[in-house]
Structure formats: C-alpha cells, structure tokens
Short mmCIF file of C-alpha atoms in Angstrom, two decimals:
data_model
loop_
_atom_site.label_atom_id
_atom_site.label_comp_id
_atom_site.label_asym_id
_atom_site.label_seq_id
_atom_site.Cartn_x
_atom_site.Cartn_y
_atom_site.Cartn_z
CA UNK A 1 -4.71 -21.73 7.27
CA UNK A 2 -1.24 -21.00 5.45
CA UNK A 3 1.00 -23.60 5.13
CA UNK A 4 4.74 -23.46 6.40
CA UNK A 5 7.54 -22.61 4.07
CA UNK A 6 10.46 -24.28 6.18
CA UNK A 7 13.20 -22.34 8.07
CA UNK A 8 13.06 -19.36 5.26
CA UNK A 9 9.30 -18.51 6.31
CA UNK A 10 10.61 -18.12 9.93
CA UNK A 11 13.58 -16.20 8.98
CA UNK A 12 11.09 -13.97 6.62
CA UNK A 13 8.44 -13.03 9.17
CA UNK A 14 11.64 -12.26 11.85
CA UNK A 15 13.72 -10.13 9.53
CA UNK A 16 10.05 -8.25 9.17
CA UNK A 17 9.07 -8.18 12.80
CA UNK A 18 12.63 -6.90 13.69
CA UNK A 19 12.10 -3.90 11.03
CA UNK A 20 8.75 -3.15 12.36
CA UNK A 21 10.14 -3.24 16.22
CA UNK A 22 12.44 -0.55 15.08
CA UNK A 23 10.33 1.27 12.89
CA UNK A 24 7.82 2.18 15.85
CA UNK A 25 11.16 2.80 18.03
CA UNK A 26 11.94 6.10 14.98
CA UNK A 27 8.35 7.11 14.85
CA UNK A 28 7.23 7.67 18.56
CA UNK A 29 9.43 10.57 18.18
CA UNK A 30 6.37 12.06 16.10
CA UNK A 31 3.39 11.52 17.06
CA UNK A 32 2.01 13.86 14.56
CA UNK A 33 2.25 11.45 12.07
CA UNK A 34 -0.46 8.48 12.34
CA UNK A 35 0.87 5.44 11.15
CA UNK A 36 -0.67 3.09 8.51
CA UNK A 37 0.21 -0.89 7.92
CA UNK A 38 -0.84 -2.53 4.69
CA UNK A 39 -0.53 -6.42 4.51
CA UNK A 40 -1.30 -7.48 0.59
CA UNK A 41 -1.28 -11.40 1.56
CA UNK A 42 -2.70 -11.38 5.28
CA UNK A 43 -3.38 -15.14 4.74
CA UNK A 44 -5.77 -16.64 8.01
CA UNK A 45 -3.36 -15.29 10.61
CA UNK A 46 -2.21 -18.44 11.37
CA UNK A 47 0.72 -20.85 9.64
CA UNK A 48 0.51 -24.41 9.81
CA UNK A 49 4.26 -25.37 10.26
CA UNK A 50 3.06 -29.26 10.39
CA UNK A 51 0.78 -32.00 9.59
CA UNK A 52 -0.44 -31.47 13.29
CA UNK A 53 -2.35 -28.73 13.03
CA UNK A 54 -2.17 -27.46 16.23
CA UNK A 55 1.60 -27.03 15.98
CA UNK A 56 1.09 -23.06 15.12
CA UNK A 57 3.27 -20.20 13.90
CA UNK A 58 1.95 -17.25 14.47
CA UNK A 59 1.11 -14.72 11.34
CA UNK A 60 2.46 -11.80 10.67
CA UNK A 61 -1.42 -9.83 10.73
CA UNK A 62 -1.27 -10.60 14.47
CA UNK A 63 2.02 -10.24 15.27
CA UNK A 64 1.73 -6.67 13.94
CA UNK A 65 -1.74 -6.23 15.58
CA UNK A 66 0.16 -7.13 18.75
CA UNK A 67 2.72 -4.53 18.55
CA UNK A 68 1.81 -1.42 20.86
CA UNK A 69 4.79 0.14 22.69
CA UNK A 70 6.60 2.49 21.73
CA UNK A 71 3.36 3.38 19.69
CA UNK A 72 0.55 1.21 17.91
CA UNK A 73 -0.07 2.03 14.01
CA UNK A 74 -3.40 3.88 13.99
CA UNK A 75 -4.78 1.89 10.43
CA UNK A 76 -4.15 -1.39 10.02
CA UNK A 77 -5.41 -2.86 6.65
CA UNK A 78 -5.62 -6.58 6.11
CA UNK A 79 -6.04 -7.90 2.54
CA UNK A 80 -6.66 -11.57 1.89
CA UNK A 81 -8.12 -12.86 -1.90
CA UNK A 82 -8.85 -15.94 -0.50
CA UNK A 83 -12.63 -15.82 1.17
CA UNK A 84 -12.05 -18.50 4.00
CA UNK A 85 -9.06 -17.67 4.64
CA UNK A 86 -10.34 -13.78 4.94
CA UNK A 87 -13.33 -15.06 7.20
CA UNK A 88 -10.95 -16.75 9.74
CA UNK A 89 -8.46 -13.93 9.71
CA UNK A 90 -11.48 -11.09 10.50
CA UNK A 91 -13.19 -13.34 13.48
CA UNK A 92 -9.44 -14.30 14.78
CA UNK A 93 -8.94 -10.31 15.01
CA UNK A 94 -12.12 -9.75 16.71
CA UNK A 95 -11.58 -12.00 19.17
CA UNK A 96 -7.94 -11.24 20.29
CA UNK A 97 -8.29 -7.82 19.53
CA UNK A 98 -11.44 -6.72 20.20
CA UNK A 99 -10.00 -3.50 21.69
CA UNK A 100 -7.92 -1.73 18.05
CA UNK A 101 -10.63 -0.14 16.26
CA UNK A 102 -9.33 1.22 12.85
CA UNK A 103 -8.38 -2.49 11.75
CA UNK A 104 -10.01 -3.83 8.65
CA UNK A 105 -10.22 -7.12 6.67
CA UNK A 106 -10.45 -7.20 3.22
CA UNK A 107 -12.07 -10.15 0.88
CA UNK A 108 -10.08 -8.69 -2.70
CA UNK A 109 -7.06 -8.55 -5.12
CA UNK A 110 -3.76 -7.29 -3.75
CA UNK A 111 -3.56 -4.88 -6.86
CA UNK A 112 -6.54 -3.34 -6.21
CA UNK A 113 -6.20 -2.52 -2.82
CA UNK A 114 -2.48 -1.02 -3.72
CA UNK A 115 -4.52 1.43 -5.87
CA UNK A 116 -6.98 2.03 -3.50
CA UNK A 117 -4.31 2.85 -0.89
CA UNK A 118 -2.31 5.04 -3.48
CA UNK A 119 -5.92 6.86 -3.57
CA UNK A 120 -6.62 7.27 -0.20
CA UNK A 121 -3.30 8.98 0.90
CA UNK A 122 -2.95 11.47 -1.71
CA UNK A 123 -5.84 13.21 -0.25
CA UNK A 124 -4.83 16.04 1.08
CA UNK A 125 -6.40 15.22 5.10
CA UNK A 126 -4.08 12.33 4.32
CA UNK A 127 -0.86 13.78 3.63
CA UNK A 128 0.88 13.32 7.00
CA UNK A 129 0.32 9.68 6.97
CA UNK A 130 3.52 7.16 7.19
CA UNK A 131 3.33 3.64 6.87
CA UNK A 132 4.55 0.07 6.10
CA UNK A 133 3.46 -2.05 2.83
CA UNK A 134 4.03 -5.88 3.41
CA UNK A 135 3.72 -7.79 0.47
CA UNK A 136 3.94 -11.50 0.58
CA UNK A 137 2.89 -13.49 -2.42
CA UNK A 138 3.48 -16.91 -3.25
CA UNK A 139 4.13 -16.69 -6.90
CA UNK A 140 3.81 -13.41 -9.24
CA UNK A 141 0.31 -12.12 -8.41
CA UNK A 142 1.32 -8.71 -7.81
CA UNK A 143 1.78 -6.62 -11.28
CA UNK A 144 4.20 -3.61 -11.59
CA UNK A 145 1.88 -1.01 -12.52
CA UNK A 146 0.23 -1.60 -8.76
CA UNK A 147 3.47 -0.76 -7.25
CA UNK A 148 3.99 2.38 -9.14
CA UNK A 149 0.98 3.85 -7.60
CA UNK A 150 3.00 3.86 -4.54
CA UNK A 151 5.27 6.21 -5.59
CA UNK A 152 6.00 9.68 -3.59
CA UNK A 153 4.27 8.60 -0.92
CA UNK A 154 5.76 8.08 2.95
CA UNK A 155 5.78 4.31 2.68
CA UNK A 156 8.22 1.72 3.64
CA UNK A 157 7.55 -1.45 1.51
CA UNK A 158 8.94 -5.02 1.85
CA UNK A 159 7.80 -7.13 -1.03
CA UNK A 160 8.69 -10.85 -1.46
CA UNK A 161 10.02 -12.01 -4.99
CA UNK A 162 9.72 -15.90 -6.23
CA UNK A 163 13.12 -15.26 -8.03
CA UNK A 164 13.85 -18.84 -7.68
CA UNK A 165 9.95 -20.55 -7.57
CA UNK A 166 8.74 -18.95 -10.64
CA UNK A 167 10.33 -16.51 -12.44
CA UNK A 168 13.96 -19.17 -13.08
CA UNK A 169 11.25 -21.89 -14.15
CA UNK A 170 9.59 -19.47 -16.62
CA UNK A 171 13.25 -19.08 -18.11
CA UNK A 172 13.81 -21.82 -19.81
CA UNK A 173 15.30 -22.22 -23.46
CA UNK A 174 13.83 -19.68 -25.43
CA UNK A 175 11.95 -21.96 -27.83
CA UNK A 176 10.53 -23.70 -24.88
CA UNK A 177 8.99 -20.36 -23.04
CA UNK A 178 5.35 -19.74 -24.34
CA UNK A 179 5.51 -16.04 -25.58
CA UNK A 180 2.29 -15.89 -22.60
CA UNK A 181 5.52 -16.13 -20.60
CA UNK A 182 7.47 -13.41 -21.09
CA UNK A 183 4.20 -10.83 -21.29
CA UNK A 184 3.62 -12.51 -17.74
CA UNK A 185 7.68 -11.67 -16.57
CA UNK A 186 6.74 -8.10 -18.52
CA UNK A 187 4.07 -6.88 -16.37
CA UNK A 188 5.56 -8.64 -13.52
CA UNK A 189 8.72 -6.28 -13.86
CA UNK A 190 6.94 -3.48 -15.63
CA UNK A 191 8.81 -4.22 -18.91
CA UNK A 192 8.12 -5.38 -22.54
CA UNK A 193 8.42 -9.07 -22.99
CA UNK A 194 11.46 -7.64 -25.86
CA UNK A 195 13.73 -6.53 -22.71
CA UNK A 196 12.99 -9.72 -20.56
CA UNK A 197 14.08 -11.38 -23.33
CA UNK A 198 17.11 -9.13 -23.64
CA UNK A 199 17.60 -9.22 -20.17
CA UNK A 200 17.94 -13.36 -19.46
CA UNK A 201 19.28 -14.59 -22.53
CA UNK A 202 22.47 -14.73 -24.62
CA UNK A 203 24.21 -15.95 -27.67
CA UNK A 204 25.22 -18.96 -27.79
CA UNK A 205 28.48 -19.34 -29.68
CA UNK A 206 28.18 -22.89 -30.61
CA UNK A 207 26.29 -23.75 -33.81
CA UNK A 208 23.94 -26.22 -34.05
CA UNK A 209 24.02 -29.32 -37.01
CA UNK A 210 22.49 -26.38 -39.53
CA UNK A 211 25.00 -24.01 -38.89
CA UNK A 212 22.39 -22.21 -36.87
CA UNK A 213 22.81 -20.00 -33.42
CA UNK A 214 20.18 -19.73 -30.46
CA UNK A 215 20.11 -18.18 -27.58
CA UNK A 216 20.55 -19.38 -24.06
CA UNK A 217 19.18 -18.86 -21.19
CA UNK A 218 21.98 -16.95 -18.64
CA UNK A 219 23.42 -18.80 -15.31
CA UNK A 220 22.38 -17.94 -12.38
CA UNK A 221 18.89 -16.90 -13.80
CA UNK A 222 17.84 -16.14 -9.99
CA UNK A 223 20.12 -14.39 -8.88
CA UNK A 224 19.98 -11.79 -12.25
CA UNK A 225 16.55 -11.48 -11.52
CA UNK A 226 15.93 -10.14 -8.21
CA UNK A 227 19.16 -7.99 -9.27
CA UNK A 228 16.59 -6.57 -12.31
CA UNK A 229 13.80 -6.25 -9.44
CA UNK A 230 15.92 -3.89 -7.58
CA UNK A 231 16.81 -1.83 -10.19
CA UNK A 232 13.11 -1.62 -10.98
CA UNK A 233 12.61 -1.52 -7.53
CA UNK A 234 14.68 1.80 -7.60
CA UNK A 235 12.38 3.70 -10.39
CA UNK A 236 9.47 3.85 -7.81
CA UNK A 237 11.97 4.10 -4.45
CA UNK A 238 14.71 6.48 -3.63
CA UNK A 239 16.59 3.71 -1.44
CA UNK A 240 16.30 -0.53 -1.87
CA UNK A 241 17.68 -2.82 0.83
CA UNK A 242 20.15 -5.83 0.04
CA UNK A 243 17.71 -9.03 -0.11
CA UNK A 244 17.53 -11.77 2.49
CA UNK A 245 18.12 -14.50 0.38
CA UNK A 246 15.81 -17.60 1.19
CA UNK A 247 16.96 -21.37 -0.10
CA UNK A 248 15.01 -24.59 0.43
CA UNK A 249 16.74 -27.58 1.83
CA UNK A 250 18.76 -28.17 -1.70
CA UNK A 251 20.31 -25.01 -1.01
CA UNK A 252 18.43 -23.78 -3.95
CA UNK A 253 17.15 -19.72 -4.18
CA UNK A 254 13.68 -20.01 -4.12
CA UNK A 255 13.00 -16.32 -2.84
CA UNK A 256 14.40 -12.79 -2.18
CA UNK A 257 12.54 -10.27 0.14
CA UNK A 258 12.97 -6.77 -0.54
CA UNK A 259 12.57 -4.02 1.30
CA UNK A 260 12.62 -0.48 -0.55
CA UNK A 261 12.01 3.40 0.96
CA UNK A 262 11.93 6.97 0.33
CA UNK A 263 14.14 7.40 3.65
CA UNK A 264 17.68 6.41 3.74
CA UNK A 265 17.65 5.41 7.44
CA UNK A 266 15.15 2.66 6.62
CA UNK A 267 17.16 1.10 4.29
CA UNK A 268 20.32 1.27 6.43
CA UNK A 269 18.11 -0.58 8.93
CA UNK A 270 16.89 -2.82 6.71
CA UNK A 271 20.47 -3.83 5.39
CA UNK A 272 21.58 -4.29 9.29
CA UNK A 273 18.86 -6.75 10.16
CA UNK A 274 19.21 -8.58 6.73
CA UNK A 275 22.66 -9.04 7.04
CA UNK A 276 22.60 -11.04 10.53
CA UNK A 277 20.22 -12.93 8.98
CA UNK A 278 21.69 -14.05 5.78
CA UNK A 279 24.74 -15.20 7.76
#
C-alpha cells in the first residue's frame, strides 16, 4: 500500500484526474485513434492517508481504470517495481474490473518499460495511437535518456520532479557533494555532471582566511531546478505546462509536477487546471 503525501498528494492526483476528464472530453471526437495510458509508478492502487488503514484514498491506476464516458482508453499499462505492491495492484484490477480487457500489470523498472513503450508505438500498425504517460516517482528513479525515447510520438506526459526532496539536498556546498552526486543530477537531467555544476553554483566573492574563493551553492536551489527540468523538458516536447508547485506543512517545495506535449491545446489545459490549483 502507498503511503499518503499530505494535502499535495491530493492536490497531485486531482490536477491529473481533471486533465484526464478533459482529455477523453477532446478525443471522443476521434474515435479513430485508440487511446493508450502508461502509469510508470502504479503503486498497489490504494494510498494509505493514515495510521488506520482502512482510511483509503483511492489510486490513480483505478481512478483511470474507472473512467469510461466520453470514451475508455483502449490499453492501459500498469508498471509497479515493487513485487507486492504489483501483486495487490493486478488482483485489485481483476476484481473491480473484471470487465476491461487490454489492461496489464507489470512487475519491472519504469525505464524499461518507457523503452519498451517507445518500441511498441513506432511500429507502423501503431502509428495512430495517442496516449497519456503518468510518471510518479518518489525520488529520481527515472533517468533522462528513458524520456527521450518518447520523443515524436502522440503522447501527453505528466512527470513528477523531487525538486525540493532530493535534488536541493544533493546541492549542497560543493566540497560537500560526492562527485557520485552530480553524475546522479547528470543522468537525471540528461547533462554532464560539468553543467550541473555550472548550472547551481556561483562565485562567491568573499575570500576565505587563505585568500581563497569557492563556490556556492545558488538560492532558491528548487525553484532553479525544476526551471532547468523544463527547459530539458522542452528538447523532447514541443509545449511544457507551468508546474503545480507542491510544499509540505513548512511551506517548503518539496515537488513540481509537470506536464509536457506535442499539442498546444494540452498544455493550455494543463496551465488552466494548474493554475486553480496553485492558488
């Protein structure tokens, strides 16, 4: 069972449901086009939003499995790394959806199913799919090159970035941050560890008792990065939503959830339901 986030994991899976409400609304204008929905992270299809475990949110797998008017999607993909969690996900399916057949439950890596999708719709038979990515880590499992497989094809991704959780604690002072680090923030943003460097630090004018300089770290670390994740973002997409910006109860960034499209209208949508919400 997942656990829950706080308010932000709410806010996250409503912002999503919303898009997908109105992304169905668009495409039952052509029904020529069968619809795919990828979920990188399907967890157990259930969230835990207590110690009492049967105070439930529902998931986002069967929320989406749930959604059939104006039109169901016609392959629905579930990955989950985790096996028990994969196990309780695929019998929770069965039994409350017994009737979808093209839904299937994967035991594997995120990355390699992102591949494996990239394969599968550049067939040719394929080439009239659309669909809907949703990528919802908890830290930085997913590595750039994955994403970049995704590119030219009809998909509408919305990808969930620990700008706050992991990569602004990775950022520390320079001497402090294992070079591991920034080879971990490379392939995370699909650059060398030299332009992450670049990227989050600066010089610091004051010398230090040896007449030496170092460089610091930048303020607001979080907010530069999902700025660089957009831009990166944008080398794969033609269009990248504003982020809904998620805090914890400090009023500390702790996430930002992208979503990023081939299609302009998506994004416009995207921004219009983000908005509201980041209000």
């Amino acid at each position: 069972m997942n656990n829950f986030g706080g308010k932000w994991t709410a806010d996250k899976i409503d912002v999503f449901i919303k898009y997908i409400k109105a992304y169905m609304q668009i495409l039952k204008k052509y029904p020529q086009w069968p619809l795919l929905y990828f979920d990188g992270f399907a967890g157990s299809g259930e969230i835990q939003t207590s110690e009492d475990e049967v105070n439930l949110l529902e998931g986002v797998a069967t929320q989406v499995l749930g959604l059939t008017d104006p039109r169901p999607f016609d392959l629905l993909y579930f990955v989950e790394k985790d096996e028990k969690k994969a196990i309780k996900l695929r019998s929770l399916i069965d039994e409350r959806f017994p009737h979808i057949e093209n839904k299937h439950v994967a035991c594997d890596d995120c990355n390699n199913k992102l591949i494996s999708l990239s394969n599968f719709l550049k067939r040719p038979e394929n080439k009239d799919y659309r669909g809907v990515v949703f990528i919802d880590p908890f830290g930085m499992q997913v590595q750039w090159e994955s994403l970049q497989a995704l590119k030219g094809l009809h998909l509408d991704l919305w990808i969930l970035v620990p700008t706050g959780t992991a990569i602004n604690r990775m950022i520390v002072k320079r001497e402090k941050s294992p070079k591991n680090w920034f080879k971990s923030l490379g392939n995370f943003f699909g650059l060398s560890p030299e332009e992450i460097e670049k990227r989050f630090y600066r010089p610091n004018p004051q010398m230090n008792l040896f007449g030496e300089t170092d460089d610091r770290k930048i303020d607001r670390a979080s907010e530069e990065a999902a700025n660089l994740y957009k831009e990166r973002l944008n080398t794969i997409f033609k269009f990248v939503s504003d982020p809904l910006v998620m805090k914890n109860s400090n009023n500390a960034i702790i996430f930002h959830f992208f979503m990023a499209s081939n299609v302009e209208v998506a994004m416009k949508i995207a921004n219009d339901i983000v908005k509201i919400t980041n209000k």
